[in-house]
PDB file of C-alpha atoms in Angstrom:
ATOM      1  CA  UNK A 280     -38.527  61.453 144.691  1.00  0.00           C
ATOM      2  CA  UNK A 281     -41.317  60.034 142.614  1.00  0.00           C
ATOM      3  CA  UNK A 282     -44.935  61.098 142.470  1.00  0.00           C
ATOM      4  CA  UNK A 283     -47.969  59.709 140.663  1.00  0.00           C
ATOM      5  CA  UNK A 284     -51.139  61.756 140.247  1.00  0.00           C
ATOM      6  CA  UNK A 285     -54.493  60.311 139.285  1.00  0.00           C
ATOM      7  CA  UNK A 286     -57.060  63.095 139.160  1.00  0.00           C
ATOM      8  CA  UNK A 287     -60.171  61.020 138.492  1.00  0.00           C
ATOM      9  CA  UNK A 288     -61.499  59.482 141.716  1.00  0.00           C
ATOM     10  CA  UNK A 289     -64.319  57.794 139.799  1.00  0.00           C
ATOM     11  CA  UNK A 290     -65.311  57.106 136.208  1.00  0.00           C
ATOM     12  CA  UNK A 291     -68.394  55.621 134.561  1.00  0.00           C
ATOM     13  CA  UNK A 292     -68.436  53.965 131.148  1.00  0.00           C
ATOM     14  CA  UNK A 293     -71.051  52.108 129.161  1.00  0.00           C
ATOM     15  CA  UNK A 294     -70.400  48.481 128.378  1.00  0.00           C
ATOM     16  CA  UNK A 295     -68.545  47.994 125.052  1.00  0.00           C
ATOM     17  CA  UNK A 296     -67.292  51.588 124.973  1.00  0.00           C
ATOM     18  CA  UNK A 297     -63.708  52.736 125.435  1.00  0.00           C
ATOM     19  CA  UNK A 298     -62.497  54.655 128.481  1.00  0.00           C
ATOM     20  CA  UNK A 299     -59.308  56.557 129.313  1.00  0.00           C
ATOM     21  CA  UNK A 300     -57.924  56.709 132.836  1.00  0.00           C
ATOM     22  CA  UNK A 301     -55.504  59.559 133.423  1.00  0.00           C
ATOM     23  CA  UNK A 302     -52.105  59.370 135.070  1.00  0.00           C
ATOM     24  CA  UNK A 303     -49.352  61.946 135.346  1.00  0.00           C
ATOM     25  CA  UNK A 304     -46.025  61.388 137.026  1.00  0.00           C
ATOM     26  CA  UNK A 305     -42.962  63.171 138.261  1.00  0.00           C
ATOM     27  CA  UNK A 306     -39.499  61.737 138.773  1.00  0.00           C
ATOM     28  CA  UNK A 307     -35.862  62.710 138.705  1.00  0.00           C
ATOM     29  CA  UNK A 308     -34.816  59.280 137.425  1.00  0.00           C
ATOM     30  CA  UNK A 309     -33.606  59.372 133.809  1.00  0.00           C
ATOM     31  CA  UNK A 310     -34.898  55.844 133.285  1.00  0.00           C
ATOM     32  CA  UNK A 311     -38.087  54.465 134.761  1.00  0.00           C
ATOM     33  CA  UNK A 312     -41.019  52.162 134.242  1.00  0.00           C
ATOM     34  CA  UNK A 313     -44.712  52.858 134.394  1.00  0.00           C
ATOM     35  CA  UNK A 314     -47.306  50.262 135.404  1.00  0.00           C
ATOM     36  CA  UNK A 315     -51.052  49.951 135.615  1.00  0.00           C
ATOM     37  CA  UNK A 316     -52.742  47.615 138.064  1.00  0.00           C
ATOM     38  CA  UNK A 317     -56.350  46.587 138.552  1.00  0.00           C
ATOM     39  CA  UNK A 318     -57.651  45.938 142.053  1.00  0.00           C
ATOM     40  CA  UNK A 319     -61.055  44.248 142.244  1.00  0.00           C
ATOM     41  CA  UNK A 320     -63.020  44.195 145.474  1.00  0.00           C
ATOM     42  CA  UNK A 321     -61.251  40.976 146.463  1.00  0.00           C
ATOM     43  CA  UNK A 322     -58.101  43.045 147.078  1.00  0.00           C
ATOM     44  CA  UNK A 323     -55.357  41.535 144.939  1.00  0.00           C
ATOM     45  CA  UNK A 324     -53.398  43.788 142.592  1.00  0.00           C
ATOM     46  CA  UNK A 325     -53.537  42.490 139.036  1.00  0.00           C
ATOM     47  CA  UNK A 326     -50.828  43.644 136.613  1.00  0.00           C
ATOM     48  CA  UNK A 327     -52.257  45.061 133.386  1.00  0.00           C
ATOM     49  CA  UNK A 328     -49.556  46.789 131.363  1.00  0.00           C
ATOM     50  CA  UNK A 329     -46.002  48.159 131.496  1.00  0.00           C
ATOM     51  CA  UNK A 330     -44.253  50.987 129.655  1.00  0.00           C
ATOM     52  CA  UNK A 331     -40.525  51.637 129.833  1.00  0.00           C
ATOM     53  CA  UNK A 332     -39.434  55.236 129.587  1.00  0.00           C
ATOM     54  CA  UNK A 333     -37.208  54.493 126.593  1.00  0.00           C
ATOM     55  CA  UNK A 334     -39.682  52.285 124.770  1.00  0.00           C
ATOM     56  CA  UNK A 335     -40.315  53.734 121.335  1.00  0.00           C
ATOM     57  CA  UNK A 336     -43.843  52.439 120.996  1.00  0.00           C
ATOM     58  CA  UNK A 337     -46.842  52.669 123.281  1.00  0.00           C
ATOM     59  CA  UNK A 338     -47.504  49.415 125.108  1.00  0.00           C
ATOM     60  CA  UNK A 339     -50.539  47.297 124.322  1.00  0.00           C
ATOM     61  CA  UNK A 340     -51.874  44.189 126.067  1.00  0.00           C
ATOM     62  CA  UNK A 341     -55.113  42.912 124.603  1.00  0.00           C
ATOM     63  CA  UNK A 342     -57.846  45.458 125.348  1.00  0.00           C
ATOM     64  CA  UNK A 343     -55.407  47.635 127.313  1.00  0.00           C
ATOM     65  CA  UNK A 344     -53.166  50.241 125.768  1.00  0.00           C
ATOM     66  CA  UNK A 345     -50.989  52.878 127.359  1.00  0.00           C
ATOM     67  CA  UNK A 346     -50.928  56.366 125.859  1.00  0.00           C
ATOM     68  CA  UNK A 347     -47.423  57.427 126.854  1.00  0.00           C
ATOM     69  CA  UNK A 348     -46.490  61.080 126.349  1.00  0.00           C
ATOM     70  CA  UNK A 349     -43.041  61.491 127.840  1.00  0.00           C
ATOM     71  CA  UNK A 350     -42.760  65.254 127.386  1.00  0.00           C
ATOM     72  CA  UNK A 351     -46.056  65.745 129.211  1.00  0.00           C
ATOM     73  CA  UNK A 352     -45.143  63.089 131.797  1.00  0.00           C
ATOM     74  CA  UNK A 353     -48.420  61.318 131.261  1.00  0.00           C
ATOM     75  CA  UNK A 354     -49.211  57.614 130.987  1.00  0.00           C
ATOM     76  CA  UNK A 355     -52.919  57.229 130.428  1.00  0.00           C
ATOM     77  CA  UNK A 356     -54.564  53.799 130.328  1.00  0.00           C
ATOM     78  CA  UNK A 357     -57.062  53.143 127.560  1.00  0.00           C
ATOM     79  CA  UNK A 358     -59.474  50.239 127.959  1.00  0.00           C
ATOM     80  CA  UNK A 359     -61.304  49.358 124.776  1.00  0.00           C
ATOM     81  CA  UNK A 360     -64.630  47.521 124.569  1.00  0.00           C
ATOM     82  CA  UNK A 361     -65.333  47.777 128.309  1.00  0.00           C
ATOM     83  CA  UNK A 362     -66.812  44.759 130.026  1.00  0.00           C
ATOM     84  CA  UNK A 363     -68.786  44.523 133.258  1.00  0.00           C
ATOM     85  CA  UNK A 364     -65.849  42.654 134.783  1.00  0.00           C
ATOM     86  CA  UNK A 365     -63.657  45.717 134.269  1.00  0.00           C
ATOM     87  CA  UNK A 366     -65.383  47.440 137.200  1.00  0.00           C
ATOM     88  CA  UNK A 367     -62.623  47.869 139.783  1.00  0.00           C
ATOM     89  CA  UNK A 368     -60.026  50.275 141.170  1.00  0.00           C
ATOM     90  CA  UNK A 369     -57.206  51.088 138.773  1.00  0.00           C
ATOM     91  CA  UNK A 370     -53.808  52.238 139.969  1.00  0.00           C
ATOM     92  CA  UNK A 371     -51.001  53.846 138.042  1.00  0.00           C
ATOM     93  CA  UNK A 372     -47.535  53.191 139.458  1.00  0.00           C
ATOM     94  CA  UNK A 373     -43.928  53.859 138.636  1.00  0.00           C
ATOM     95  CA  UNK A 374     -40.479  52.581 139.498  1.00  0.00           C
ATOM     96  CA  UNK A 375     -37.248  54.399 138.878  1.00  0.00           C
ATOM     97  CA  UNK A 376     -34.399  52.329 137.479  1.00  0.00           C
ATOM     98  CA  UNK A 377     -32.009  53.764 140.057  1.00  0.00           C
ATOM     99  CA  UNK A 378     -32.392  54.022 143.789  1.00  0.00           C
ATOM    100  CA  UNK A 379     -35.607  52.684 145.258  1.00  0.00           C
ATOM    101  CA  UNK A 380     -36.712  49.441 143.650  1.00  0.00           C
ATOM    102  CA  UNK A 381     -40.279  49.517 144.924  1.00  0.00           C
ATOM    103  CA  UNK A 382     -43.332  50.883 143.150  1.00  0.00           C
ATOM    104  CA  UNK A 383     -44.830  54.285 143.888  1.00  0.00           C
ATOM    105  CA  UNK A 384     -48.600  54.290 143.410  1.00  0.00           C
ATOM    106  CA  UNK A 385     -51.200  56.925 142.659  1.00  0.00           C
ATOM    107  CA  UNK A 386     -54.430  57.234 144.607  1.00  0.00           C
ATOM    108  CA  UNK A 387     -56.420  55.280 142.050  1.00  0.00           C
ATOM    109  CA  UNK A 388     -59.522  55.621 139.898  1.00  0.00           C
ATOM    110  CA  UNK A 389     -62.680  53.624 140.545  1.00  0.00           C
ATOM    111  CA  UNK A 390     -64.142  52.515 137.226  1.00  0.00           C
ATOM    112  CA  UNK A 391     -67.750  51.421 137.011  1.00  0.00           C
ATOM    113  CA  UNK A 392     -68.956  49.787 133.810  1.00  0.00           C
ATOM    114  CA  UNK A 393     -72.670  50.149 133.253  1.00  0.00           C
ATOM    115  CA  UNK A 394     -74.787  47.711 131.193  1.00  0.00           C
TER     116      UNK A 394
ATOM    117  CA  UNK B  15     -46.370  27.598 142.637  1.00  0.00           C
ATOM    118  CA  UNK B  16     -49.712  29.344 142.902  1.00  0.00           C
ATOM    119  CA  UNK B  17     -48.532  32.866 143.600  1.00  0.00           C
ATOM    120  CA  UNK B  18     -47.940  35.040 146.642  1.00  0.00           C
ATOM    121  CA  UNK B  19     -49.772  33.839 149.732  1.00  0.00           C
ATOM    122  CA  UNK B  20     -50.626  36.037 152.704  1.00  0.00           C
ATOM    123  CA  UNK B  21     -51.996  34.929 156.039  1.00  0.00           C
ATOM    124  CA  UNK B  22     -54.252  35.677 157.705  1.00  0.00           C
ATOM    125  CA  UNK B  23     -56.649  37.310 155.241  1.00  0.00           C
ATOM    126  CA  UNK B  24     -58.355  39.238 158.006  1.00  0.00           C
ATOM    127  CA  UNK B  25     -57.259  40.153 161.518  1.00  0.00           C
ATOM    128  CA  UNK B  26     -59.243  42.017 164.142  1.00  0.00           C
ATOM    129  CA  UNK B  27     -57.282  43.024 167.218  1.00  0.00           C
ATOM    130  CA  UNK B  28     -57.687  45.230 170.223  1.00  0.00           C
ATOM    131  CA  UNK B  29     -55.648  48.394 170.492  1.00  0.00           C
ATOM    132  CA  UNK B  30     -52.363  47.745 172.225  1.00  0.00           C
ATOM    133  CA  UNK B  31     -52.048  44.109 171.123  1.00  0.00           C
ATOM    134  CA  UNK B  32     -49.265  42.786 168.904  1.00  0.00           C
ATOM    135  CA  UNK B  33     -50.035  41.223 165.536  1.00  0.00           C
ATOM    136  CA  UNK B  34     -47.928  39.305 163.033  1.00  0.00           C
ATOM    137  CA  UNK B  35     -48.627  38.740 159.356  1.00  0.00           C
ATOM    138  CA  UNK B  36     -46.960  36.238 157.069  1.00  0.00           C
ATOM    139  CA  UNK B  37     -46.131  36.414 153.380  1.00  0.00           C
ATOM    140  CA  UNK B  38     -44.993  33.448 151.282  1.00  0.00           C
ATOM    141  CA  UNK B  39     -43.591  34.735 147.991  1.00  0.00           C
ATOM    142  CA  UNK B  40     -43.205  32.884 144.729  1.00  0.00           C
ATOM    143  CA  UNK B  41     -40.389  30.470 145.492  1.00  0.00           C
ATOM    144  CA  UNK B  42     -37.851  31.655 142.914  1.00  0.00           C
ATOM    145  CA  UNK B  43     -38.441  35.353 143.626  1.00  0.00           C
ATOM    146  CA  UNK B  44     -35.591  36.909 145.562  1.00  0.00           C
ATOM    147  CA  UNK B  45     -37.197  40.297 146.125  1.00  0.00           C
ATOM    148  CA  UNK B  46     -40.040  40.861 148.577  1.00  0.00           C
ATOM    149  CA  UNK B  47     -41.958  44.056 149.320  1.00  0.00           C
ATOM    150  CA  UNK B  48     -44.456  45.116 151.965  1.00  0.00           C
ATOM    151  CA  UNK B  49     -47.010  47.846 151.297  1.00  0.00           C
ATOM    152  CA  UNK B  50     -49.797  49.386 153.352  1.00  0.00           C
ATOM    153  CA  UNK B  51     -53.051  50.476 151.765  1.00  0.00           C
ATOM    154  CA  UNK B  52     -55.649  52.551 153.601  1.00  0.00           C
ATOM    155  CA  UNK B  53     -59.214  52.916 152.380  1.00  0.00           C
ATOM    156  CA  UNK B  54     -59.488  54.868 149.169  1.00  0.00           C
ATOM    157  CA  UNK B  55     -55.739  55.228 148.708  1.00  0.00           C
ATOM    158  CA  UNK B  56     -53.054  53.541 146.698  1.00  0.00           C
ATOM    159  CA  UNK B  57     -50.551  51.213 148.342  1.00  0.00           C
ATOM    160  CA  UNK B  58     -47.675  52.895 150.184  1.00  0.00           C
ATOM    161  CA  UNK B  59     -44.249  51.296 150.350  1.00  0.00           C
ATOM    162  CA  UNK B  60     -43.136  50.029 153.762  1.00  0.00           C
ATOM    163  CA  UNK B  61     -40.047  47.896 153.287  1.00  0.00           C
ATOM    164  CA  UNK B  62     -38.116  45.762 150.817  1.00  0.00           C
ATOM    165  CA  UNK B  63     -35.962  42.620 151.067  1.00  0.00           C
ATOM    166  CA  UNK B  64     -33.504  41.160 148.642  1.00  0.00           C
ATOM    167  CA  UNK B  65     -33.058  37.589 149.771  1.00  0.00           C
ATOM    168  CA  UNK B  66     -32.761  37.864 153.574  1.00  0.00           C
ATOM    169  CA  UNK B  67     -31.375  41.404 153.595  1.00  0.00           C
ATOM    170  CA  UNK B  68     -33.730  44.253 154.418  1.00  0.00           C
ATOM    171  CA  UNK B  69     -32.467  46.916 152.027  1.00  0.00           C
ATOM    172  CA  UNK B  70     -34.882  49.756 152.550  1.00  0.00           C
ATOM    173  CA  UNK B  71     -37.443  50.930 155.088  1.00  0.00           C
ATOM    174  CA  UNK B  72     -39.950  53.721 154.585  1.00  0.00           C
ATOM    175  CA  UNK B  73     -40.388  56.462 157.147  1.00  0.00           C
ATOM    176  CA  UNK B  74     -43.913  55.042 157.480  1.00  0.00           C
ATOM    177  CA  UNK B  75     -42.341  52.077 159.239  1.00  0.00           C
ATOM    178  CA  UNK B  76     -42.270  53.337 162.813  1.00  0.00           C
ATOM    179  CA  UNK B  77     -40.325  51.569 165.542  1.00  0.00           C
ATOM    180  CA  UNK B  78     -43.482  49.588 166.369  1.00  0.00           C
ATOM    181  CA  UNK B  79     -43.146  47.815 163.029  1.00  0.00           C
ATOM    182  CA  UNK B  80     -40.588  45.134 162.286  1.00  0.00           C
ATOM    183  CA  UNK B  81     -40.177  42.877 159.305  1.00  0.00           C
ATOM    184  CA  UNK B  82     -38.021  39.817 158.795  1.00  0.00           C
ATOM    185  CA  UNK B  83     -37.250  37.418 156.015  1.00  0.00           C
ATOM    186  CA  UNK B  84     -35.231  34.593 157.540  1.00  0.00           C
ATOM    187  CA  UNK B  85     -33.401  32.446 154.992  1.00  0.00           C
ATOM    188  CA  UNK B  86     -34.734  34.602 152.186  1.00  0.00           C
ATOM    189  CA  UNK B  87     -37.996  32.693 151.921  1.00  0.00           C
ATOM    190  CA  UNK B  88     -41.192  33.750 153.710  1.00  0.00           C
ATOM    191  CA  UNK B  89     -41.456  37.098 155.462  1.00  0.00           C
ATOM    192  CA  UNK B  90     -43.234  38.293 158.576  1.00  0.00           C
ATOM    193  CA  UNK B  91     -44.428  41.769 159.440  1.00  0.00           C
ATOM    194  CA  UNK B  92     -45.050  42.432 163.132  1.00  0.00           C
ATOM    195  CA  UNK B  93     -46.829  45.433 164.579  1.00  0.00           C
ATOM    196  CA  UNK B  94     -46.396  45.980 168.291  1.00  0.00           C
ATOM    197  CA  UNK B  95     -48.805  47.951 170.487  1.00  0.00           C
ATOM    198  CA  UNK B  96     -51.293  48.393 167.652  1.00  0.00           C
ATOM    199  CA  UNK B  97     -53.109  51.697 167.245  1.00  0.00           C
ATOM    200  CA  UNK B  98     -56.349  52.454 165.445  1.00  0.00           C
ATOM    201  CA  UNK B  99     -54.357  54.230 162.739  1.00  0.00           C
ATOM    202  CA  UNK B 100     -52.725  50.920 161.883  1.00  0.00           C
ATOM    203  CA  UNK B 101     -56.030  49.682 160.461  1.00  0.00           C
ATOM    204  CA  UNK B 102     -55.318  49.032 156.793  1.00  0.00           C
ATOM    205  CA  UNK B 103     -54.715  46.396 154.162  1.00  0.00           C
ATOM    206  CA  UNK B 104     -51.145  45.081 154.264  1.00  0.00           C
ATOM    207  CA  UNK B 105     -49.996  43.860 150.873  1.00  0.00           C
ATOM    208  CA  UNK B 106     -46.984  41.748 150.062  1.00  0.00           C
ATOM    209  CA  UNK B 107     -45.405  41.480 146.625  1.00  0.00           C
ATOM    210  CA  UNK B 108     -42.472  39.547 145.228  1.00  0.00           C
ATOM    211  CA  UNK B 109     -40.376  39.779 142.089  1.00  0.00           C
ATOM    212  CA  UNK B 110     -37.427  38.067 140.444  1.00  0.00           C
ATOM    213  CA  UNK B 111     -35.943  41.148 138.876  1.00  0.00           C
ATOM    214  CA  UNK B 112     -36.583  44.811 139.200  1.00  0.00           C
ATOM    215  CA  UNK B 113     -35.811  46.117 135.764  1.00  0.00           C
ATOM    216  CA  UNK B 114     -38.057  46.294 132.799  1.00  0.00           C
ATOM    217  CA  UNK B 115     -41.402  44.614 133.174  1.00  0.00           C
ATOM    218  CA  UNK B 116     -39.939  43.099 136.356  1.00  0.00           C
ATOM    219  CA  UNK B 117     -43.116  41.224 137.180  1.00  0.00           C
ATOM    220  CA  UNK B 118     -44.285  42.131 140.629  1.00  0.00           C
ATOM    221  CA  UNK B 119     -46.780  39.554 141.906  1.00  0.00           C
ATOM    222  CA  UNK B 120     -49.018  40.703 144.714  1.00  0.00           C
ATOM    223  CA  UNK B 121     -50.756  38.668 147.358  1.00  0.00           C
ATOM    224  CA  UNK B 122     -54.378  39.228 148.297  1.00  0.00           C
ATOM    225  CA  UNK B 123     -53.373  41.120 151.419  1.00  0.00           C
ATOM    226  CA  UNK B 124     -54.114  40.984 155.121  1.00  0.00           C
ATOM    227  CA  UNK B 125     -56.819  43.355 156.249  1.00  0.00           C
ATOM    228  CA  UNK B 126     -56.133  44.582 159.787  1.00  0.00           C
ATOM    229  CA  UNK B 127     -58.819  46.185 161.913  1.00  0.00           C
ATOM    230  CA  UNK B 128     -57.776  47.648 165.257  1.00  0.00           C
ATOM    231  CA  UNK B 129     -60.699  48.196 167.627  1.00  0.00           C
TER     232      UNK B 129
END
């Protein structure tokens, strides 16, 4: 079984500052992938960043970076230089590389960027 | 190809009626997933197709729910005898592979309201 926990229902950040969204996970799969998605009010899930469990380096995609600490089973998303357009729901998700091929999502964090 | 398309975007139905949603995945994607998302929660897995074969169904998928993917192209999700608890956003996603970054592309969802 897989479980994703996001303990921050809501976060505020000032424009141009950095923010960290927390995510912890639990799985019995020896190999897995971790994802972050952004969901604006329009509803679509937008892929942000991916981290494989055996990747040696933390993933980065533009202003997004993933702080992966395997021993702590955490995969926090860091957004640098926040923009007003970053205001949205953010979901952490995982997929084991055996068994179920679908994503398991956390409950999300609503980020509000203030001017 | 412009992405994953879901129709209708919104559906309001009376309790007890049947509803059907359609998902058109990215044409070369052989994997298709249905998720349900209730307000304030992350998406929950419902079912998964590889080509036309339905490989997995969640326990969330009661016997009132049925999904098909004839010819491995578009998919339909039908809910019979709708209940108020079925009110949710129904998301469809498709992917070409399910290892590594395994790009899942999500549609914008169908928002169902049962009155």
